[in-house]
Structure formats: C-alpha cells, structure tokens
mmCIF file of C-alpha atoms in Angstrom:
data_model
loop_
_atom_site.group_PDB
_atom_site.id
_atom_site.type_symbol
_atom_site.label_atom_id
_atom_site.label_comp_id
_atom_site.label_asym_id
_atom_site.label_seq_id
_atom_site.Cartn_x
_atom_site.Cartn_y
_atom_site.Cartn_z
ATOM 1 C CA MET A 103 -26.982 -23.728 26.995
ATOM 2 C CA PRO A 104 -23.678 -23.188 27.219
ATOM 3 C CA LEU A 105 -21.164 -22.578 24.540
ATOM 4 C CA MET A 106 -19.658 -25.850 23.574
ATOM 5 C CA PRO A 107 -16.148 -26.472 21.190
ATOM 6 C CA SER A 108 -16.470 -27.958 18.400
ATOM 7 C CA PRO A 109 -15.113 -31.497 18.235
ATOM 8 C CA ALA A 110 -12.705 -30.718 15.406
ATOM 9 C CA ASP A 111 -11.127 -28.089 17.463
ATOM 10 C CA ASP A 112 -7.604 -27.983 17.486
ATOM 11 C CA PRO A 113 -5.956 -24.959 19.071
ATOM 12 C CA ARG A 114 -2.471 -25.608 16.911
ATOM 13 C CA THR A 115 -4.470 -25.770 13.573
ATOM 14 C CA LEU A 116 -7.793 -24.397 13.615
ATOM 15 C CA VAL A 117 -10.847 -23.895 16.507
ATOM 16 C CA SER A 118 -14.350 -22.643 15.759
ATOM 17 C CA THR A 119 -15.837 -19.463 16.676
ATOM 18 C CA GLN A 120 -17.694 -21.349 19.834
ATOM 19 C CA TRP A 121 -14.301 -22.528 20.789
ATOM 20 C CA LEU A 122 -12.634 -18.711 21.187
ATOM 21 C CA ALA A 123 -16.477 -17.463 23.011
ATOM 22 C CA GLN A 124 -15.307 -19.451 25.040
ATOM 23 C CA HIS A 125 -11.759 -18.308 25.678
ATOM 24 C CA LEU A 126 -12.029 -15.236 24.702
ATOM 25 C CA ARG A 127 -10.833 -13.750 28.165
ATOM 26 C CA ASP A 128 -7.970 -16.477 28.925
ATOM 27 C CA PRO A 129 -5.101 -13.990 30.268
ATOM 28 C CA ASP A 130 -2.680 -15.826 27.760
ATOM 29 C CA LEU A 131 -5.135 -15.883 24.720
ATOM 30 C CA ARG A 132 -3.721 -13.083 21.732
ATOM 31 C CA ILE A 133 -5.974 -12.639 18.829
ATOM 32 C CA LEU A 134 -4.048 -11.635 15.691
ATOM 33 C CA ASP A 135 -6.674 -9.878 12.821
ATOM 34 C CA ALA A 136 -4.812 -10.969 9.607
ATOM 35 C CA SER A 137 -7.403 -9.944 7.103
ATOM 36 C CA TRP A 138 -5.725 -9.048 3.443
ATOM 37 C CA TYR A 139 -7.186 -8.307 0.430
ATOM 38 C CA LEU A 140 -5.970 -8.822 -3.298
ATOM 39 C CA PRO A 141 -4.740 -5.901 -4.958
ATOM 40 C CA GLY A 142 -7.979 -4.527 -7.063
ATOM 41 C CA SER A 143 -10.441 -5.357 -4.285
ATOM 42 C CA ALA A 144 -11.579 -2.259 -2.925
ATOM 43 C CA ARG A 145 -11.374 -3.479 0.294
ATOM 44 C CA ASP A 146 -8.900 -1.822 3.696
ATOM 45 C CA ALA A 147 -8.117 -4.158 5.976
ATOM 46 C CA LYS A 148 -6.621 -1.718 8.112
ATOM 47 C CA ALA A 149 -9.891 0.513 8.109
ATOM 48 C CA GLU A 150 -12.108 -2.383 8.513
ATOM 49 C CA TYR A 151 -9.509 -3.241 11.613
ATOM 50 C CA ALA A 152 -10.216 -0.079 13.317
ATOM 51 C CA ALA A 153 -14.534 0.025 12.691
ATOM 52 C CA ALA A 154 -14.724 -3.360 14.092
ATOM 53 C CA HIS A 155 -12.820 -6.369 15.334
ATOM 54 C CA ILE A 156 -12.461 -9.272 17.736
ATOM 55 C CA PRO A 157 -12.005 -7.866 21.410
ATOM 56 C CA GLY A 158 -8.294 -7.518 22.038
ATOM 57 C CA ALA A 159 -7.432 -8.657 18.469
ATOM 58 C CA ARG A 160 -4.064 -6.923 17.026
ATOM 59 C CA PHE A 161 -3.718 -6.525 13.588
ATOM 60 C CA PHE A 162 -1.087 -7.887 11.907
ATOM 61 C CA ASP A 163 -0.045 -5.863 8.637
ATOM 62 C CA ILE A 164 0.841 -8.578 6.313
ATOM 63 C CA ASP A 165 2.562 -6.680 3.554
ATOM 64 C CA GLU A 166 4.723 -4.558 6.299
ATOM 65 C CA LEU A 167 5.520 -7.605 8.347
ATOM 66 C CA SER A 168 7.758 -9.310 5.336
ATOM 67 C CA ASP A 169 10.926 -9.072 4.091
ATOM 68 C CA GLN A 170 11.159 -5.495 2.998
ATOM 69 C CA ARG A 171 14.442 -6.729 1.280
ATOM 70 C CA SER A 172 12.566 -8.746 -1.510
ATOM 71 C CA THR A 173 11.112 -7.264 -4.421
ATOM 72 C CA LEU A 174 8.616 -9.544 -4.120
ATOM 73 C CA PRO A 175 5.461 -9.242 -2.487
ATOM 74 C CA HIS A 176 5.323 -10.066 1.567
ATOM 75 C CA MET A 177 7.761 -12.843 2.070
ATOM 76 C CA ALA A 178 8.639 -14.254 5.297
ATOM 77 C CA PRO A 179 10.134 -11.655 7.347
ATOM 78 C CA PRO A 180 13.849 -12.406 8.941
ATOM 79 C CA ILE A 181 13.721 -13.547 12.249
ATOM 80 C CA GLU A 182 14.888 -10.594 14.484
ATOM 81 C CA LYS A 183 12.023 -8.557 12.306
ATOM 82 C CA PHE A 184 9.285 -11.084 13.542
ATOM 83 C CA MET A 185 10.291 -11.079 17.155
ATOM 84 C CA SER A 186 10.666 -7.191 17.488
ATOM 85 C CA ARG A 187 7.001 -6.955 15.825
ATOM 86 C CA LEU A 188 5.227 -9.623 17.569
ATOM 87 C CA ARG A 189 6.785 -8.061 20.777
ATOM 88 C CA ALA A 190 5.386 -4.703 20.359
ATOM 89 C CA MET A 191 2.554 -6.171 19.353
ATOM 90 C CA GLY A 192 2.575 -7.980 23.132
ATOM 91 C CA VAL A 193 2.851 -11.488 21.699
ATOM 92 C CA GLY A 194 5.212 -14.304 22.663
ATOM 93 C CA ASP A 195 6.143 -16.999 25.229
ATOM 94 C CA GLY A 196 3.267 -19.049 26.038
ATOM 95 C CA HIS A 197 0.921 -17.408 24.233
ATOM 96 C CA GLN A 198 -2.259 -19.074 22.446
ATOM 97 C CA VAL A 199 -2.697 -17.503 19.036
ATOM 98 C CA VAL A 200 -6.063 -17.194 16.675
ATOM 99 C CA VAL A 201 -5.412 -15.764 13.841
ATOM 100 C CA TYR A 202 -8.615 -14.553 11.910
ATOM 101 C CA ASP A 203 -9.423 -12.240 8.750
ATOM 102 C CA GLY A 204 -12.392 -10.667 7.060
ATOM 103 C CA SER A 205 -13.309 -12.908 4.920
ATOM 104 C CA GLY A 206 -13.656 -15.893 6.012
ATOM 105 C CA LEU A 207 -11.085 -18.100 5.661
ATOM 106 C CA PHE A 208 -8.236 -16.118 3.259
ATOM 107 C CA SER A 209 -5.299 -14.411 4.459
ATOM 108 C CA ALA A 210 -5.025 -15.692 8.476
ATOM 109 C CA ALA A 211 -3.667 -19.035 7.375
ATOM 110 C CA ARG A 212 -0.271 -17.090 6.121
ATOM 111 C CA VAL A 213 0.392 -15.702 9.022
ATOM 112 C CA TRP A 214 -0.510 -19.525 10.826
ATOM 113 C CA TRP A 215 2.219 -20.888 8.889
ATOM 114 C CA LEU A 216 4.638 -17.864 9.416
ATOM 115 C CA PHE A 217 4.241 -18.361 13.432
ATOM 116 C CA ARG A 218 4.902 -22.405 12.001
ATOM 117 C CA LEU A 219 7.691 -21.521 9.968
ATOM 118 C CA MET A 220 8.971 -19.513 13.223
ATOM 119 C CA GLY A 221 9.199 -21.928 15.309
ATOM 120 C CA LYS A 222 5.659 -21.075 17.141
ATOM 121 C CA MET A 223 2.907 -23.890 16.822
ATOM 122 C CA ASP A 224 0.325 -22.721 19.907
ATOM 123 C CA VAL A 225 -1.739 -21.231 16.308
ATOM 124 C CA ALA A 226 -4.853 -21.995 15.274
ATOM 125 C CA VAL A 227 -6.826 -20.536 12.307
ATOM 126 C CA LEU A 228 -10.787 -19.034 13.148
ATOM 127 C CA ASP A 229 -12.812 -21.258 11.158
ATOM 128 C CA GLY A 230 -14.866 -19.242 9.081
ATOM 129 C CA GLY A 231 -12.940 -15.730 10.655
ATOM 130 C CA LEU A 232 -15.116 -12.260 11.608
ATOM 131 C CA PRO A 233 -17.717 -13.045 8.844
ATOM 132 C CA LYS A 234 -18.670 -15.867 10.897
ATOM 133 C CA TRP A 235 -17.956 -14.344 14.391
ATOM 134 C CA GLN A 236 -20.461 -11.228 13.322
ATOM 135 C CA ALA A 237 -23.296 -13.531 11.713
ATOM 136 C CA GLU A 238 -23.322 -15.249 14.958
ATOM 137 C CA GLY A 239 -23.894 -12.202 17.180
ATOM 138 C CA HIS A 240 -20.520 -11.689 19.340
ATOM 139 C CA GLU A 241 -18.980 -8.450 20.160
ATOM 140 C CA THR A 242 -16.944 -7.097 18.695
ATOM 141 C CA GLU A 243 -15.343 -3.679 19.617
ATOM 142 C CA ASP A 244 -13.679 -0.769 17.677
ATOM 143 C CA LEU A 245 -11.099 -0.158 20.569
ATOM 144 C CA PRO A 246 -6.638 -0.463 19.760
ATOM 145 C CA PRO A 247 -6.069 -2.819 22.511
ATOM 146 C CA VAL A 248 -4.171 -2.928 25.831
ATOM 147 C CA ILE A 249 -0.309 -4.167 25.102
ATOM 148 C CA ARG A 250 2.035 -5.557 27.219
ATOM 149 C CA ASP A 251 5.106 -6.149 26.176
ATOM 150 C CA ARG A 252 6.227 -10.303 25.980
ATOM 151 C CA HIS A 253 9.329 -11.792 25.389
ATOM 152 C CA MET A 254 9.544 -14.433 21.974
ATOM 153 C CA THR A 255 12.176 -16.919 20.937
ATOM 154 C CA VAL A 256 11.950 -18.111 17.844
ATOM 155 C CA GLN A 257 13.410 -20.885 16.323
ATOM 156 C CA ARG A 258 13.087 -21.203 11.806
ATOM 157 C CA GLN A 259 11.548 -24.145 10.629
ATOM 158 C CA ASN A 260 13.266 -24.570 7.410
ATOM 159 C CA HIS A 261 11.511 -27.492 6.304
ATOM 160 C CA LEU A 262 8.434 -25.648 5.955
ATOM 161 C CA VAL A 263 9.794 -23.264 3.382
ATOM 162 C CA ARG A 264 10.624 -23.609 -0.337
ATOM 163 C CA ASP A 265 12.282 -21.284 -2.540
ATOM 164 C CA VAL A 266 12.565 -20.938 -6.532
ATOM 165 C CA THR A 267 15.802 -23.549 -6.995
ATOM 166 C CA GLN A 268 14.295 -26.499 -4.580
ATOM 167 C CA VAL A 269 10.461 -25.772 -6.198
ATOM 168 C CA ALA A 270 11.882 -26.129 -9.850
ATOM 169 C CA HIS A 271 14.290 -29.157 -8.752
ATOM 170 C CA ALA A 272 11.816 -30.826 -7.573
ATOM 171 C CA ALA A 273 9.600 -30.532 -10.334
ATOM 172 C CA LYS A 274 11.414 -31.489 -12.369
ATOM 173 C CA LEU A 275 12.394 -34.543 -10.755
ATOM 174 C CA GLY A 276 8.774 -35.353 -10.040
ATOM 175 C CA GLN A 277 9.631 -35.626 -6.279
ATOM 176 C CA ALA A 278 6.982 -33.922 -4.846
ATOM 177 C CA GLU A 279 3.829 -32.777 -5.591
ATOM 178 C CA VAL A 280 3.308 -29.118 -6.430
ATOM 179 C CA ILE A 281 -0.437 -27.937 -5.597
ATOM 180 C CA ASP A 282 -1.268 -24.444 -6.894
ATOM 181 C CA ALA A 283 -4.252 -22.940 -4.808
ATOM 182 C CA ARG A 284 -5.365 -20.293 -7.785
ATOM 183 C CA GLY A 285 -8.407 -20.608 -9.592
ATOM 184 C CA ALA A 286 -8.742 -22.543 -12.209
ATOM 185 C CA ALA A 287 -9.005 -20.467 -15.474
ATOM 186 C CA ARG A 288 -5.541 -18.781 -13.886
ATOM 187 C CA PHE A 289 -4.056 -21.875 -13.428
ATOM 188 C CA ALA A 290 -4.913 -22.614 -16.644
ATOM 189 C CA GLY A 291 -3.550 -19.667 -18.489
ATOM 190 C CA GLU A 292 -6.721 -18.498 -19.490
ATOM 191 C CA ALA A 293 -7.362 -15.367 -16.583
ATOM 192 C CA PRO A 294 -5.196 -13.196 -16.479
ATOM 193 C CA GLU A 295 -3.045 -12.710 -12.921
ATOM 194 C CA PRO A 296 -3.694 -9.675 -10.900
ATOM 195 C CA ARG A 297 -0.049 -8.365 -11.072
ATOM 196 C CA PRO A 298 0.917 -6.773 -14.165
ATOM 197 C CA GLY A 299 3.538 -8.392 -16.235
ATOM 198 C CA LEU A 300 3.221 -11.960 -15.310
ATOM 199 C CA ARG A 301 3.046 -14.439 -17.377
ATOM 200 C CA ALA A 302 0.216 -16.884 -17.769
ATOM 201 C CA GLY A 303 0.353 -20.676 -17.017
ATOM 202 C CA HIS A 304 1.271 -23.119 -13.978
ATOM 203 C CA ILE A 305 4.454 -24.689 -12.635
ATOM 204 C CA PRO A 306 4.830 -27.995 -15.327
ATOM 205 C CA GLY A 307 3.108 -30.963 -13.649
ATOM 206 C CA ALA A 308 1.432 -29.146 -10.933
ATOM 207 C CA ARG A 309 -1.896 -30.470 -9.628
ATOM 208 C CA ASN A 310 -4.610 -27.302 -9.234
ATOM 209 C CA VAL A 311 -6.400 -27.576 -5.733
ATOM 210 C CA PRO A 312 -8.329 -24.057 -5.876
ATOM 211 C CA TYR A 313 -8.284 -22.763 -1.928
ATOM 212 C CA ASP A 314 -12.042 -22.422 -2.178
ATOM 213 C CA SER A 315 -12.297 -25.951 -2.983
ATOM 214 C CA VAL A 316 -11.284 -26.888 0.226
ATOM 215 C CA LEU A 317 -13.776 -24.428 1.877
ATOM 216 C CA ASN A 318 -17.373 -24.917 2.816
ATOM 217 C CA PRO A 319 -19.949 -22.397 1.558
ATOM 218 C CA GLY A 320 -19.512 -19.312 4.165
ATOM 219 C CA GLY A 321 -15.466 -19.635 4.689
ATOM 220 C CA THR A 322 -15.519 -22.682 6.973
ATOM 221 C CA MET A 323 -12.428 -25.821 6.130
ATOM 222 C CA LYS A 324 -14.342 -28.892 4.970
ATOM 223 C CA ASP A 325 -13.751 -31.821 7.451
ATOM 224 C CA PRO A 326 -11.067 -34.271 7.426
ATOM 225 C CA ALA A 327 -12.662 -36.683 5.204
ATOM 226 C CA ALA A 328 -14.101 -33.896 2.822
ATOM 227 C CA LEU A 329 -10.298 -32.508 2.389
ATOM 228 C CA ARG A 330 -8.400 -35.701 1.580
ATOM 229 C CA ALA A 331 -11.415 -36.235 -1.421
ATOM 230 C CA VAL A 332 -10.941 -32.965 -2.581
ATOM 231 C CA PHE A 333 -7.369 -33.617 -2.969
ATOM 232 C CA GLU A 334 -7.490 -37.041 -4.481
ATOM 233 C CA ALA A 335 -10.389 -36.017 -7.325
ATOM 234 C CA ALA A 336 -7.288 -33.490 -8.118
ATOM 235 C CA GLY A 337 -4.749 -36.231 -9.154
ATOM 236 C CA VAL A 338 -2.732 -34.768 -5.662
ATOM 237 C CA ASP A 339 -0.565 -38.275 -4.731
ATOM 238 C CA LEU A 340 -0.518 -37.522 -0.831
ATOM 239 C CA SER A 341 2.009 -40.604 -0.400
ATOM 240 C CA LYS A 342 4.632 -37.474 -1.910
ATOM 241 C CA PRO A 343 5.761 -34.631 0.362
ATOM 242 C CA ALA A 344 3.982 -31.095 -1.165
ATOM 243 C CA ILE A 345 4.631 -27.838 -1.910
ATOM 244 C CA THR A 346 2.034 -25.651 -2.003
ATOM 245 C CA SER A 347 1.812 -22.691 -3.798
ATOM 246 C CA CYS A 348 -0.266 -19.717 -5.512
ATOM 247 C CA GLY A 349 -0.207 -15.807 -6.952
ATOM 248 C CA SER A 350 1.823 -14.769 -3.590
ATOM 249 C CA GLY A 351 2.313 -17.481 -0.945
ATOM 250 C CA VAL A 352 -1.265 -16.376 0.728
ATOM 251 C CA THR A 353 -3.843 -18.341 -0.496
ATOM 252 C CA ALA A 354 -0.728 -21.908 -0.434
ATOM 253 C CA ALA A 355 -1.313 -21.408 3.050
ATOM 254 C CA VAL A 356 -5.300 -22.032 2.981
ATOM 255 C CA LEU A 357 -3.717 -25.587 1.337
ATOM 256 C CA ALA A 358 -0.982 -26.003 3.967
ATOM 257 C CA LEU A 359 -3.365 -25.781 6.850
ATOM 258 C CA ALA A 360 -6.419 -28.404 4.941
ATOM 259 C CA LEU A 361 -2.746 -30.688 4.339
ATOM 260 C CA GLU A 362 -1.627 -30.461 8.361
ATOM 261 C CA ARG A 363 -5.730 -30.956 8.994
ATOM 262 C CA ILE A 364 -5.394 -34.623 7.229
ATOM 263 C CA GLY A 365 -2.500 -35.209 8.650
ATOM 264 C CA HIS A 366 -0.183 -34.658 5.741
ATOM 265 C CA ARG A 367 3.043 -33.567 7.845
ATOM 266 C CA ASN A 368 5.648 -33.459 4.713
ATOM 267 C CA TRP A 369 4.361 -29.751 2.935
ATOM 268 C CA SER A 370 5.961 -26.625 2.546
ATOM 269 C CA LEU A 371 4.819 -23.344 0.799
ATOM 270 C CA TYR A 372 6.242 -21.991 -2.315
ATOM 271 C CA ASP A 373 6.842 -18.288 -0.797
ATOM 272 C CA GLY A 374 7.798 -16.755 -3.978
ATOM 273 C CA SER A 375 5.326 -18.469 -5.604
ATOM 274 C CA TRP A 376 3.469 -16.688 -8.851
ATOM 275 C CA ALA A 377 4.750 -13.937 -8.413
ATOM 276 C CA GLU A 378 8.291 -14.746 -8.615
ATOM 277 C CA TRP A 379 7.572 -18.061 -11.156
ATOM 278 C CA GLY A 380 5.898 -16.526 -13.836
ATOM 279 C CA MET A 381 8.204 -13.548 -13.992
ATOM 280 C CA TYR A 382 11.355 -15.261 -14.870
ATOM 281 C CA GLU A 383 11.534 -15.972 -18.630
ATOM 282 C CA ASP A 384 13.909 -18.645 -18.195
ATOM 283 C CA LEU A 385 11.282 -20.587 -16.120
ATOM 284 C CA PRO A 386 9.599 -23.641 -17.928
ATOM 285 C CA VAL A 387 5.685 -22.308 -17.775
ATOM 286 C CA GLU A 388 2.402 -25.160 -18.968
ATOM 287 C CA THR A 389 -1.019 -23.805 -20.065
ATOM 288 C CA GLY A 390 -4.608 -25.695 -20.025
ATOM 289 C CA PRO A 391 -5.701 -28.157 -17.013
ATOM 290 C CA ALA A 392 -3.205 -30.458 -14.893
ATOM 291 C CA GLN A 393 -2.129 -33.389 -16.893
ATOM 292 C CA PRO A 394 -2.972 -37.125 -16.265
ATOM 293 C CA ARG A 395 -0.369 -39.234 -14.495
ATOM 294 C CA PRO A 396 0.426 -41.461 -17.329
#
C-alpha cells in the first residue's frame, strides 16, 4: 500500500514519518539532525549521528551554531553566522527543511524556532523523530551527505524572541503569559537545576506546562484540541500574548511549536530562559506551584 500522509501534516510546523518517507527523495528537501541532550545525559549527539541518521541528513550543532560571544548556553546566533553555516550545509532559499532529533520531539523544535526567527517559514519538525522513524523500519545511513552550496537570504523576526528586560517588564505588568516548559519539580524549586549556580524556582506569575505534557507516549505531539486543553488546564490565558521559557531555550521551543499548532500566533521565546533569570540575584523568584489567578 502507498504511504499516506497524516491529515495533520503541515510543512511549516510538523510532519509525520509517513510524509517524510514519501518526500525523502525530493530534490529541494533538506533534513537536519538537531539532536541535543541535557548535561549529564551520557548521550553524544554527534556520535549518534555518525552511527545512524536519516538519509541525506546534515548535523545541526545547536551549541556551535549559536552566539559564542554570550556566556549563556546556545543563544541565537548572529544572522551572518546562521547564513554562513547553513550555506555550508547546503541549505538555502527554496528548500523545504525537516528537523528531527534522537529523543522523539525535543531539541528539533529549537531549530524550527531558529529558522522562524531568521524568517524562514518552510521548516517542519519530524513528529516522533528518529526513534519513530527507526521503529517503523525506515532506512538510515552512516555516510555524510553530498553538499552543494545554496544561497540563503535571512530576515530576522525580532518579535519571536524576548530578552530578560522584556520578560521582566511583561511579567511585572501581566501583559503576557510566561509559560515555563520545565518539569513541575524544577518549576516549584523542589529539584535542582542541571546547571550549577542557578537559583531554584520560576519567574513570578508564570504558568507551568512541562514540555512532555504536550506530547503523546512515544514522543509525538498531541493533536490541536488536546494541546489547547493542556494549556487551559495549566491556567494559561490563550487570549494573551505568550512568552515561552525553560532551562536554556530548548524545550521552550516545543511549547512555541504547540502554540503555533493550535493557531496561537502571538508568541515569543525567552532565549536566556532560566539559565539567565536564575543567575541574577536582583530578579524576583517564586517557588511552589503556579498560583491560581484571583
């Protein structure tokens, strides 16, 4: 039987493994392995890519392709660096990009957000990632892809990112919903942060939507109706602008992708996230679960 794409396939947000299998040989398709793992996970993303990746995939190094001038982890790179690195990977204008990772749906969303930040819309996350691809028996390879240079133009979309000053202002005035993707224990300040030296807790007034709460078992994203229910159950007012946050701006992008999937277009990502907020003693911190609204 021919492979049938999922009715939820959207080449600007999320595509299924069936969709990718059907389009794998398209000349203008570019696949990126954006695997990245938390410190202490004992997983090596580059080694895993070298051992097995989806045919034609390039490795997107989230830590290297970042703003190396910043002391914060993997901050969004300057436009010029993004363009030059992607061009060297043979990714450019006119390409449909599909990003995946080795966890299912985790760090790939960060690269989806980076492309959006740079004004590139034809980019989607592979739903379920490499684990689902391999579980279904699709092919992998261990050979590096043949690279052909491709021109890339970029137009940064500044409304998709927020800095610490903007987040502090929005949180204080209640102008936006700050949505934290970390687990409940870290959000409440009951579990230590994986990065040393950070305070425990969360941005005052933030809502907690752990990134895995928007996923099904197996690492695929829930359908839009279920996603909306997750946000509403966490007390998120979806009529307000949303600012997503997490530990270092990776899983915050999973929530951004989920918001985009439910049609909530007025969102941005706090790039510094808790790696920044938790470092500064003069910024307020709350502990405990999110407080109910008066």
